[in-house]
PDB file of C-alpha atoms in Angstrom:
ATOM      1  CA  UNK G  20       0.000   0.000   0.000  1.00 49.00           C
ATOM      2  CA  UNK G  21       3.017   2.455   0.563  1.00 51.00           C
ATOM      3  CA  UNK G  22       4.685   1.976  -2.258  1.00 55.00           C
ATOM      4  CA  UNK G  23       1.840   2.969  -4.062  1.00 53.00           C
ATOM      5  CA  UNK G  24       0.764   5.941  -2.817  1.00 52.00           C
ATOM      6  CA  UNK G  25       4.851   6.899  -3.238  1.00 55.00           C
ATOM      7  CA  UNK G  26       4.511   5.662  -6.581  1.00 61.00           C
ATOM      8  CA  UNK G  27       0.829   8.034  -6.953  1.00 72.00           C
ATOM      9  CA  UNK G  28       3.210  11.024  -4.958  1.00 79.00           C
ATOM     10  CA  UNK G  29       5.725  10.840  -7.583  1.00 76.00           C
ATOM     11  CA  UNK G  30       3.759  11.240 -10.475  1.00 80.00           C
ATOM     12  CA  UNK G  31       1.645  13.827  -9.338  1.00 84.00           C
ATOM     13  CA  UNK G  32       5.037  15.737  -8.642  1.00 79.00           C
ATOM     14  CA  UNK G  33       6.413  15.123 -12.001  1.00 77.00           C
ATOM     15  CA  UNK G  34       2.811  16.098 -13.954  1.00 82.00           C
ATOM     16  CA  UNK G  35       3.023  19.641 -11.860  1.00 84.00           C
ATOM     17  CA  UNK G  36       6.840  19.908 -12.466  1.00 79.00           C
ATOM     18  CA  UNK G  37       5.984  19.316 -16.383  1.00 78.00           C
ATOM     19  CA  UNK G  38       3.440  21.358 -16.511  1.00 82.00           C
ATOM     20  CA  UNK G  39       5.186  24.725 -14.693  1.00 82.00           C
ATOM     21  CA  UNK G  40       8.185  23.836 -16.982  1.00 82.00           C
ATOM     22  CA  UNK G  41       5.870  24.035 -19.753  1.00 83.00           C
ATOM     23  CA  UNK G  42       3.766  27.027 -18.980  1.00 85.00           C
ATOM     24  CA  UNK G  43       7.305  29.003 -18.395  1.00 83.00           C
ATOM     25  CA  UNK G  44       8.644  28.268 -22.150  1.00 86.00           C
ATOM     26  CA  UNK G  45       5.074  28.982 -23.405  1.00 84.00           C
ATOM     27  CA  UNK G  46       5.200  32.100 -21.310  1.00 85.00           C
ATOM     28  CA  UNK G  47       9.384  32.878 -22.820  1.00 86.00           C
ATOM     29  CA  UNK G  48       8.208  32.159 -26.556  1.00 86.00           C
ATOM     30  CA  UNK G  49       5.399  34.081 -26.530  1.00 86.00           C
ATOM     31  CA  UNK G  50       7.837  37.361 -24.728  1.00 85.00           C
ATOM     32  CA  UNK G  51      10.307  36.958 -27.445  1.00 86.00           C
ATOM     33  CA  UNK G  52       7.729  37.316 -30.340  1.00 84.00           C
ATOM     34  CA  UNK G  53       6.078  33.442 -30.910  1.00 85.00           C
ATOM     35  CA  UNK G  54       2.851  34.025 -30.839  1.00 84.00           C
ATOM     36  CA  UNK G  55      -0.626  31.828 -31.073  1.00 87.00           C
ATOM     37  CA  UNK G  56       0.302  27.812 -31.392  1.00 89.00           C
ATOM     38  CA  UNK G  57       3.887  28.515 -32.118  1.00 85.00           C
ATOM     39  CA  UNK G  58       4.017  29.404 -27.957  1.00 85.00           C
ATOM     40  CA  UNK G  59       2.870  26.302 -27.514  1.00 89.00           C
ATOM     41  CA  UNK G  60       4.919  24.193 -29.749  1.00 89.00           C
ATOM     42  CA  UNK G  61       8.520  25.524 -28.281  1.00 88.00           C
ATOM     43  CA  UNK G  62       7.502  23.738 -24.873  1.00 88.00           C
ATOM     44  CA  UNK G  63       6.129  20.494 -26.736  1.00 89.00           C
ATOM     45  CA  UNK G  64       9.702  20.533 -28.358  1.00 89.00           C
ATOM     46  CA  UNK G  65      11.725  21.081 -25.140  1.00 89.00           C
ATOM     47  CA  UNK G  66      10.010  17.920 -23.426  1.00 86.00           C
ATOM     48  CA  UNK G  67      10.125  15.918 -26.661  1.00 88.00           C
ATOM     49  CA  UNK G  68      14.284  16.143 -26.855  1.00 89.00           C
ATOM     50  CA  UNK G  69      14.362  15.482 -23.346  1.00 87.00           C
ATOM     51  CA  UNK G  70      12.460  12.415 -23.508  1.00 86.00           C
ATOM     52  CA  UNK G  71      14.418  11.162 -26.589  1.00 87.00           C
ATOM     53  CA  UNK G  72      17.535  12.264 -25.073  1.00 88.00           C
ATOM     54  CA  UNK G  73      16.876  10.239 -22.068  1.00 87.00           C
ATOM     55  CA  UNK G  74      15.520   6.923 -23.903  1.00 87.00           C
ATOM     56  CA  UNK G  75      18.397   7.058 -25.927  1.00 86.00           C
ATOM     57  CA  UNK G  76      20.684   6.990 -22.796  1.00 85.00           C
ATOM     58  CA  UNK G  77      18.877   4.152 -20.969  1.00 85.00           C
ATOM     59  CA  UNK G  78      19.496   1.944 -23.942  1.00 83.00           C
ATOM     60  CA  UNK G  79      23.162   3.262 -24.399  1.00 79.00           C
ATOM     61  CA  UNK G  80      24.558   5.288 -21.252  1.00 70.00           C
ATOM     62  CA  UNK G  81      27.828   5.816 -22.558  1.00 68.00           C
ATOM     63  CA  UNK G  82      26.390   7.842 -25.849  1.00 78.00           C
ATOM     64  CA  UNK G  83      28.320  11.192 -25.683  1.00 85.00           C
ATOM     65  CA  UNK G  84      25.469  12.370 -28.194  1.00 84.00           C
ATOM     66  CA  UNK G  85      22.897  11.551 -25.734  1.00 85.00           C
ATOM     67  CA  UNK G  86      24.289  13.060 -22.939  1.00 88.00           C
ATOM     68  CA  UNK G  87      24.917  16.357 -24.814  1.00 89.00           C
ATOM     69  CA  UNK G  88      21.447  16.558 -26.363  1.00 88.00           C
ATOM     70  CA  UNK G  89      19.822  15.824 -22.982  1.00 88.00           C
ATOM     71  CA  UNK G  90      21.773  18.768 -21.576  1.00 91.00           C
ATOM     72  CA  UNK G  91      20.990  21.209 -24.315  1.00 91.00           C
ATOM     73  CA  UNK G  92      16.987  20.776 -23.681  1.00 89.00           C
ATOM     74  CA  UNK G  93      17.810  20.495 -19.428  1.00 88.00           C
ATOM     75  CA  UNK G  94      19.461  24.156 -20.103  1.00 90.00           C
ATOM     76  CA  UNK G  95      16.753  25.569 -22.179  1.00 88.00           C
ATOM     77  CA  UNK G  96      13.913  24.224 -19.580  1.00 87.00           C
ATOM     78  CA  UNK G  97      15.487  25.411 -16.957  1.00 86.00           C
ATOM     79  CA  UNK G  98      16.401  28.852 -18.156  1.00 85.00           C
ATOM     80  CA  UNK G  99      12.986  29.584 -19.245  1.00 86.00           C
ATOM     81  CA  UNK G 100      12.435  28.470 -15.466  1.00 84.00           C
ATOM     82  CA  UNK G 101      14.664  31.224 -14.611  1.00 84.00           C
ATOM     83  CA  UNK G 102      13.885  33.951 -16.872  1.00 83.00           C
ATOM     84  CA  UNK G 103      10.148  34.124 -16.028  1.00 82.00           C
ATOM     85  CA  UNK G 104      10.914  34.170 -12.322  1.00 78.00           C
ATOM     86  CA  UNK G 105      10.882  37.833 -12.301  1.00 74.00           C
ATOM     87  CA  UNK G 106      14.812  38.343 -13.470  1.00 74.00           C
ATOM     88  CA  UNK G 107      13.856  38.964 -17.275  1.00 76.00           C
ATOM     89  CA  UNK G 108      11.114  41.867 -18.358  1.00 77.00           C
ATOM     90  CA  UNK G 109       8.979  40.153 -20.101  1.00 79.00           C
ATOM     91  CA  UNK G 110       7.640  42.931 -21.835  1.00 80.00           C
ATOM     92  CA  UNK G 111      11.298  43.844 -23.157  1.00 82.00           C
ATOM     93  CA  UNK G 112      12.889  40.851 -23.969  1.00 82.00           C
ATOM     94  CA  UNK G 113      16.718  41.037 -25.348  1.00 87.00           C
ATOM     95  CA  UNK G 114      17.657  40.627 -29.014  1.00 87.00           C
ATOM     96  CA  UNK G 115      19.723  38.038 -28.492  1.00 88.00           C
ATOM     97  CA  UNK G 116      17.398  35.836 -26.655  1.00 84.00           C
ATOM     98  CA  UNK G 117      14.612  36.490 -29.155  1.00 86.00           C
ATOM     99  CA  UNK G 118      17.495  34.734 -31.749  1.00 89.00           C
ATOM    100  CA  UNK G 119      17.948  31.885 -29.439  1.00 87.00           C
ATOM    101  CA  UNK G 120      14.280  31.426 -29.620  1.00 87.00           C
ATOM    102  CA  UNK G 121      13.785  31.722 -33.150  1.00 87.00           C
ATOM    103  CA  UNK G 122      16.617  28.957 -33.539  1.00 89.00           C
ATOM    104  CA  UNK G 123      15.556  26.709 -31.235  1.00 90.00           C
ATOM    105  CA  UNK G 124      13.776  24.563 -33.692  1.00 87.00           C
ATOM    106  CA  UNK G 125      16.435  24.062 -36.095  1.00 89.00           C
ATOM    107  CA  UNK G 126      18.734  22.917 -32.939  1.00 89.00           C
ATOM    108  CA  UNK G 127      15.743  20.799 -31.768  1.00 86.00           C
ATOM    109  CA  UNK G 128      15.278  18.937 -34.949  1.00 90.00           C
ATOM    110  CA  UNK G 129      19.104  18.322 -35.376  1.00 89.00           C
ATOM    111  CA  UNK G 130      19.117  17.025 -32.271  1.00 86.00           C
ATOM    112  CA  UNK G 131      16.170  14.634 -33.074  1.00 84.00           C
ATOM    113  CA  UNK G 132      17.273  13.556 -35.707  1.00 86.00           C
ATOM    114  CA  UNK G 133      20.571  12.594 -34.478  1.00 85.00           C
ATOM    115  CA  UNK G 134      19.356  10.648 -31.477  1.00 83.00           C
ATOM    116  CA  UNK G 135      16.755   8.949 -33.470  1.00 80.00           C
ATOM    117  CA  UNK G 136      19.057   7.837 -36.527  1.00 77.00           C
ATOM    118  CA  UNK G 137      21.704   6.681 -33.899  1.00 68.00           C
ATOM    119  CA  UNK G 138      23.134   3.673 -34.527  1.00 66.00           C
ATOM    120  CA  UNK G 139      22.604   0.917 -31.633  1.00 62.00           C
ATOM    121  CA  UNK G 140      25.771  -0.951 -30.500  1.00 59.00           C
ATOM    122  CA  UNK G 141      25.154  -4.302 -31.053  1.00 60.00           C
ATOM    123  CA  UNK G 142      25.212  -6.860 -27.788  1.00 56.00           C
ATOM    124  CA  UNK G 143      28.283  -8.557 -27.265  1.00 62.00           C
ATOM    125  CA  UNK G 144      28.628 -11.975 -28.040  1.00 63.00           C
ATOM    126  CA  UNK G 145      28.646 -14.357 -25.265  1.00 63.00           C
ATOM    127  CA  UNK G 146      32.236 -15.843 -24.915  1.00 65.00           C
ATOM    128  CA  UNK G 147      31.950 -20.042 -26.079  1.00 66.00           C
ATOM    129  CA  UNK G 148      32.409 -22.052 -23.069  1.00 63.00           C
ATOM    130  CA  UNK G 149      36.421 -23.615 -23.206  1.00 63.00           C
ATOM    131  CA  UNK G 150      36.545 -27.237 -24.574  1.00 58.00           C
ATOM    132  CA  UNK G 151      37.211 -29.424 -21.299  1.00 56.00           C
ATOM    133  CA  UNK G 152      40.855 -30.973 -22.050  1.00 52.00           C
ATOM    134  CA  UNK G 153      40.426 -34.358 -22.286  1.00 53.00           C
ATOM    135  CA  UNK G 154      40.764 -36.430 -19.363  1.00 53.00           C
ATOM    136  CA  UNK G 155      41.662 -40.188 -21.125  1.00 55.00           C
ATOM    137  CA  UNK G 156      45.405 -41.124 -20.475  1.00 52.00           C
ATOM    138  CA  UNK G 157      47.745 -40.778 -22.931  1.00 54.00           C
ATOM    139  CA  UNK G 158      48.474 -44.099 -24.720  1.00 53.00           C
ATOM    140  CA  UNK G 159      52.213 -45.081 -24.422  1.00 52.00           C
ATOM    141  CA  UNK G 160      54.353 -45.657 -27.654  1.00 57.00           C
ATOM    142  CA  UNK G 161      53.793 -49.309 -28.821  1.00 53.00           C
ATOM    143  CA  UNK G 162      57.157 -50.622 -29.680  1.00 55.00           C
ATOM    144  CA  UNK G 163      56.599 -53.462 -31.728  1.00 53.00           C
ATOM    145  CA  UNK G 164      59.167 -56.489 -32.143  1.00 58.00           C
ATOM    146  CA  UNK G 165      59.503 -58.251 -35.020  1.00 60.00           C
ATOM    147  CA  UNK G 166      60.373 -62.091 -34.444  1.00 56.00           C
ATOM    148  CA  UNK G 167      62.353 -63.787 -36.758  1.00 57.00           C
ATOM    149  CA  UNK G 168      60.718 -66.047 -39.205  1.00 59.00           C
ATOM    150  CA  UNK G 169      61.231 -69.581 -37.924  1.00 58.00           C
ATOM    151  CA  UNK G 170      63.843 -71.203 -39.836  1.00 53.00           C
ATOM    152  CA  UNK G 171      62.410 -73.596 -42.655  1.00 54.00           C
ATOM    153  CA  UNK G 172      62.671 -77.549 -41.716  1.00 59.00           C
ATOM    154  CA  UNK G 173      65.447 -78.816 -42.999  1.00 56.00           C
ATOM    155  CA  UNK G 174      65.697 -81.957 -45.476  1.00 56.00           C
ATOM    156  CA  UNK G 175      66.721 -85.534 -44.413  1.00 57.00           C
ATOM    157  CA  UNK G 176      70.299 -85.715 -44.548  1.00 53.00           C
ATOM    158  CA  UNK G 177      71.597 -87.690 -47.572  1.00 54.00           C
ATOM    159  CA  UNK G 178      73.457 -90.898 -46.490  1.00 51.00           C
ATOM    160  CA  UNK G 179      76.946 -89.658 -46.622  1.00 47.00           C
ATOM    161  CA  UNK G 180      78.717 -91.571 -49.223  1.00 47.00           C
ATOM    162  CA  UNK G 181      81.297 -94.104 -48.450  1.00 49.00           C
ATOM    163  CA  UNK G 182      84.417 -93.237 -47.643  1.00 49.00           C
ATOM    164  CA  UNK G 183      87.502 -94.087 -49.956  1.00 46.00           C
ATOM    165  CA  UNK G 184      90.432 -95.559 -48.105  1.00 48.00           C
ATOM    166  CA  UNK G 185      92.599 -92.709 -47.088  1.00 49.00           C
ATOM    167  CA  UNK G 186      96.301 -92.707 -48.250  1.00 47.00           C
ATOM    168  CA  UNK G 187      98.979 -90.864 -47.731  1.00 48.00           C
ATOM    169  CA  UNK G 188      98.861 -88.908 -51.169  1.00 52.00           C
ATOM    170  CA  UNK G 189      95.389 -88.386 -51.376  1.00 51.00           C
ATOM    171  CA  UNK G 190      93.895 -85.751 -49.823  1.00 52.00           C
ATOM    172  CA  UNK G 191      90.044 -85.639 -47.308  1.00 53.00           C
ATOM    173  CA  UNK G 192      87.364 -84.188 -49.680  1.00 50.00           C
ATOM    174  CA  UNK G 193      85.464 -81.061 -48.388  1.00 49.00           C
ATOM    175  CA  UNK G 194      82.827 -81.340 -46.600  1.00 47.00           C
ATOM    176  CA  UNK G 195      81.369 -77.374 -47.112  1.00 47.00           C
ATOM    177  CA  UNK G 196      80.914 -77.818 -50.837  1.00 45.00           C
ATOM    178  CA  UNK G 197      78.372 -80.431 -49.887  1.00 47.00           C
ATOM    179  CA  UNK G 198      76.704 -78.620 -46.779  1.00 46.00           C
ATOM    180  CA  UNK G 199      76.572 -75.825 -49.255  1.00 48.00           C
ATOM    181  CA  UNK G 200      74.460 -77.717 -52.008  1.00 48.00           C
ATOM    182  CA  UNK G 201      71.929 -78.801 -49.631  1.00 70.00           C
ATOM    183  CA  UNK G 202      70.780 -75.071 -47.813  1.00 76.00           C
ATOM    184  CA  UNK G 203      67.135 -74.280 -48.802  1.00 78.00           C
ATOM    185  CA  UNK G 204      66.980 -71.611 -51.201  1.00 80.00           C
ATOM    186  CA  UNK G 205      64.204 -69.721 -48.624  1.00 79.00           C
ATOM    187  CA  UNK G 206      66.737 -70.325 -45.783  1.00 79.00           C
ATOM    188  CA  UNK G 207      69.050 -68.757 -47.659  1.00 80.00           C
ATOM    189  CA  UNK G 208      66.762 -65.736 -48.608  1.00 82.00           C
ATOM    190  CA  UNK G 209      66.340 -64.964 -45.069  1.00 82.00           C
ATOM    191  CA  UNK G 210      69.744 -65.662 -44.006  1.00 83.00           C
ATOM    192  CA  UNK G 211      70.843 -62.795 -47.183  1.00 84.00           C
ATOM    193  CA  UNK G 212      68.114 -60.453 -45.757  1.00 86.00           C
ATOM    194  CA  UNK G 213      69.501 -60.546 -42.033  1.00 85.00           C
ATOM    195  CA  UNK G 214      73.356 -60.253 -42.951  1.00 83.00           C
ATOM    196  CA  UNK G 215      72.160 -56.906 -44.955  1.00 84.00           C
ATOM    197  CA  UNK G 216      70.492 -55.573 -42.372  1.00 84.00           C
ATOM    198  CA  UNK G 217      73.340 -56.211 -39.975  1.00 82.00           C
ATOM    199  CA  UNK G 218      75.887 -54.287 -42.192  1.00 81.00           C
ATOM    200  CA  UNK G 219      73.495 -51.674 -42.931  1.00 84.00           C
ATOM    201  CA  UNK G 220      73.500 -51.783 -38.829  1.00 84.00           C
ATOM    202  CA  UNK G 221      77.162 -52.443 -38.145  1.00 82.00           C
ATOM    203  CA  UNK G 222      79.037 -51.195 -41.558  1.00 78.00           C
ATOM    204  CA  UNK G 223      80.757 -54.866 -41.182  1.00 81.00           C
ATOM    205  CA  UNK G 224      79.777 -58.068 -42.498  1.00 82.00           C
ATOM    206  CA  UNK G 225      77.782 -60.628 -40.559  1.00 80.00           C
ATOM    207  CA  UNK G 226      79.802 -63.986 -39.079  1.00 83.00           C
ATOM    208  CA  UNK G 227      78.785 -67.491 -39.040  1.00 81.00           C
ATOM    209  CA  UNK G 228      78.649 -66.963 -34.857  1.00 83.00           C
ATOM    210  CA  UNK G 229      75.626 -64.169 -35.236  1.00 82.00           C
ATOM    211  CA  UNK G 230      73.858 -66.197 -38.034  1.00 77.00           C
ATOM    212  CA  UNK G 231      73.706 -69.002 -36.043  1.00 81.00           C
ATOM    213  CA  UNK G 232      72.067 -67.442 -33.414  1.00 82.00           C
ATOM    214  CA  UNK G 233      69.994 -64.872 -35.519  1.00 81.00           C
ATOM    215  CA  UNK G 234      68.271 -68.246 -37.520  1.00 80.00           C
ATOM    216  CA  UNK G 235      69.043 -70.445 -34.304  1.00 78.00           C
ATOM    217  CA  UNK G 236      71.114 -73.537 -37.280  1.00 80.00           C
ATOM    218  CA  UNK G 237      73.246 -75.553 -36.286  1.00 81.00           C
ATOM    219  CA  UNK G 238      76.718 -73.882 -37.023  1.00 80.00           C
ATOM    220  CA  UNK G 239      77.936 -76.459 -39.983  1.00 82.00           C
ATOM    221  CA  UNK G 240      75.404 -75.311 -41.881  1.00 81.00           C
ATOM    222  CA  UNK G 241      75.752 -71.506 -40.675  1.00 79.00           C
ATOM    223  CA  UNK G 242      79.413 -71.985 -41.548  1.00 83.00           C
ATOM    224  CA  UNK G 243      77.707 -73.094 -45.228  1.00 82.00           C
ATOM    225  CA  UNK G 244      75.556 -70.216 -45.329  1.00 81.00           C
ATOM    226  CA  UNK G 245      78.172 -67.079 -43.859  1.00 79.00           C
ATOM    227  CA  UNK G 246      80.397 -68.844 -46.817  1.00 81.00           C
ATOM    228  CA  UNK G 247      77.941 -68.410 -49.533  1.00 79.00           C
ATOM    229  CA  UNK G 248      76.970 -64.140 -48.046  1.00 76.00           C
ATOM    230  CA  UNK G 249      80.777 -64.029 -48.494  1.00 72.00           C
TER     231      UNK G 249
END
């Protein structure tokens, strides 16, 4: 119930303020030669920059414009306030006040215009909400091994043929010629590809000791094999 008859108090304040305010620049027009409805238009004009002035700063209140404008009409209202109050004779009104009179609506529809053609600043965008970093554990480097193809099965041994009777002139026939002539050709593929890689490695050639272990042979036949890299 208070707050409306404050509300009811604060209206009826602001109609009488409006209309004294608007009685006094009726009052100033008509002194400096405005006569019939012109009178009345100068205070209609006052009140309408005012308002515009004032709408234009609730929707923008750092608009220099604004703020200028609203003072312009605040300082002709309120010197018509002042002039009427018995410090100006009315019946003798200055020349240069009669020009600020006659000029005020050229200055009032500038101003107008201006406030109403005012662009609006557009509303800020709303800053995008950060990406959450991502919570998942980073997945350690896989290191893969290759293992080494499994050496190929190895033929049956051929019975080894029988021996000539040894005498003192003749001499043992070699054995690597034969252990030679019976490698797999895949075994020996694979046994090519590792000793390349190892000198690519290395800069040296690969031995009979590290093929045997690389392709896991017995070492005759790695002896055969290192023999035919050579």
């Amino acid at each position: 119930m208070s707050r409306t008859l404050r509300f009811d108090a604060v209206l009826i304040q602001a109609v009488i303020a409006g209309a004294l305010s608007f009685a006094h620049l009726h009052d100033l027009a008509a002194a400096a030669g405005q006569d019939g409805w012109k009178a009345w238009a100068y205070p209609v004009s006052v009140d309408l920059l005012l308002v515009a002035a004032w709408r234009r700063m609730c929707k923008n209140g750092g608009s220099r414009d604004a703020w200028l404008w609203f003072a312009i009409a605040l300082i002709a209202s309120l010197g018509a306030n002042v002039a009427t109050a018995g410090l100006l004779d009315m019946n003798d009104v200055p020349d240069w006040l009669r020009i600020l009179v006659a000029g005020w609506p050229a200055l009032a529809f500038l101003g107008g215009t201006l406030l109403a053609h005012a662009p609006t600043p557009e509303p800020e965008p709303a800053p995008e909400p950060e990406s959450e970093p991502d919570l998942e554990p980073a997945m350690p480097d896989l290191v893969v091994e290759r293992v080494p193809d499994s050496a190929p099965e190895l033929p049956p041994a051929e019975p080894a043929a029988e021996e000539a009777p040894s005498t003192p002139e003749a001499a043992p026939e070699p054995v690597l010629p034969t252990l030679a002539a019976s490698v797999p050709p895949a075994l020996l593929d694979h046994a090519r590809k590792i000793a390349d890689a190892h000198h690519v490695q290395t800069g040296a050639p690969i031995d009979a000791a590290t093929l045997r272990a690389r392709l896991g042979i017995p070492a005759p036949l790695a002896d055969s094999i290192a023999l035919q890299l050579a």
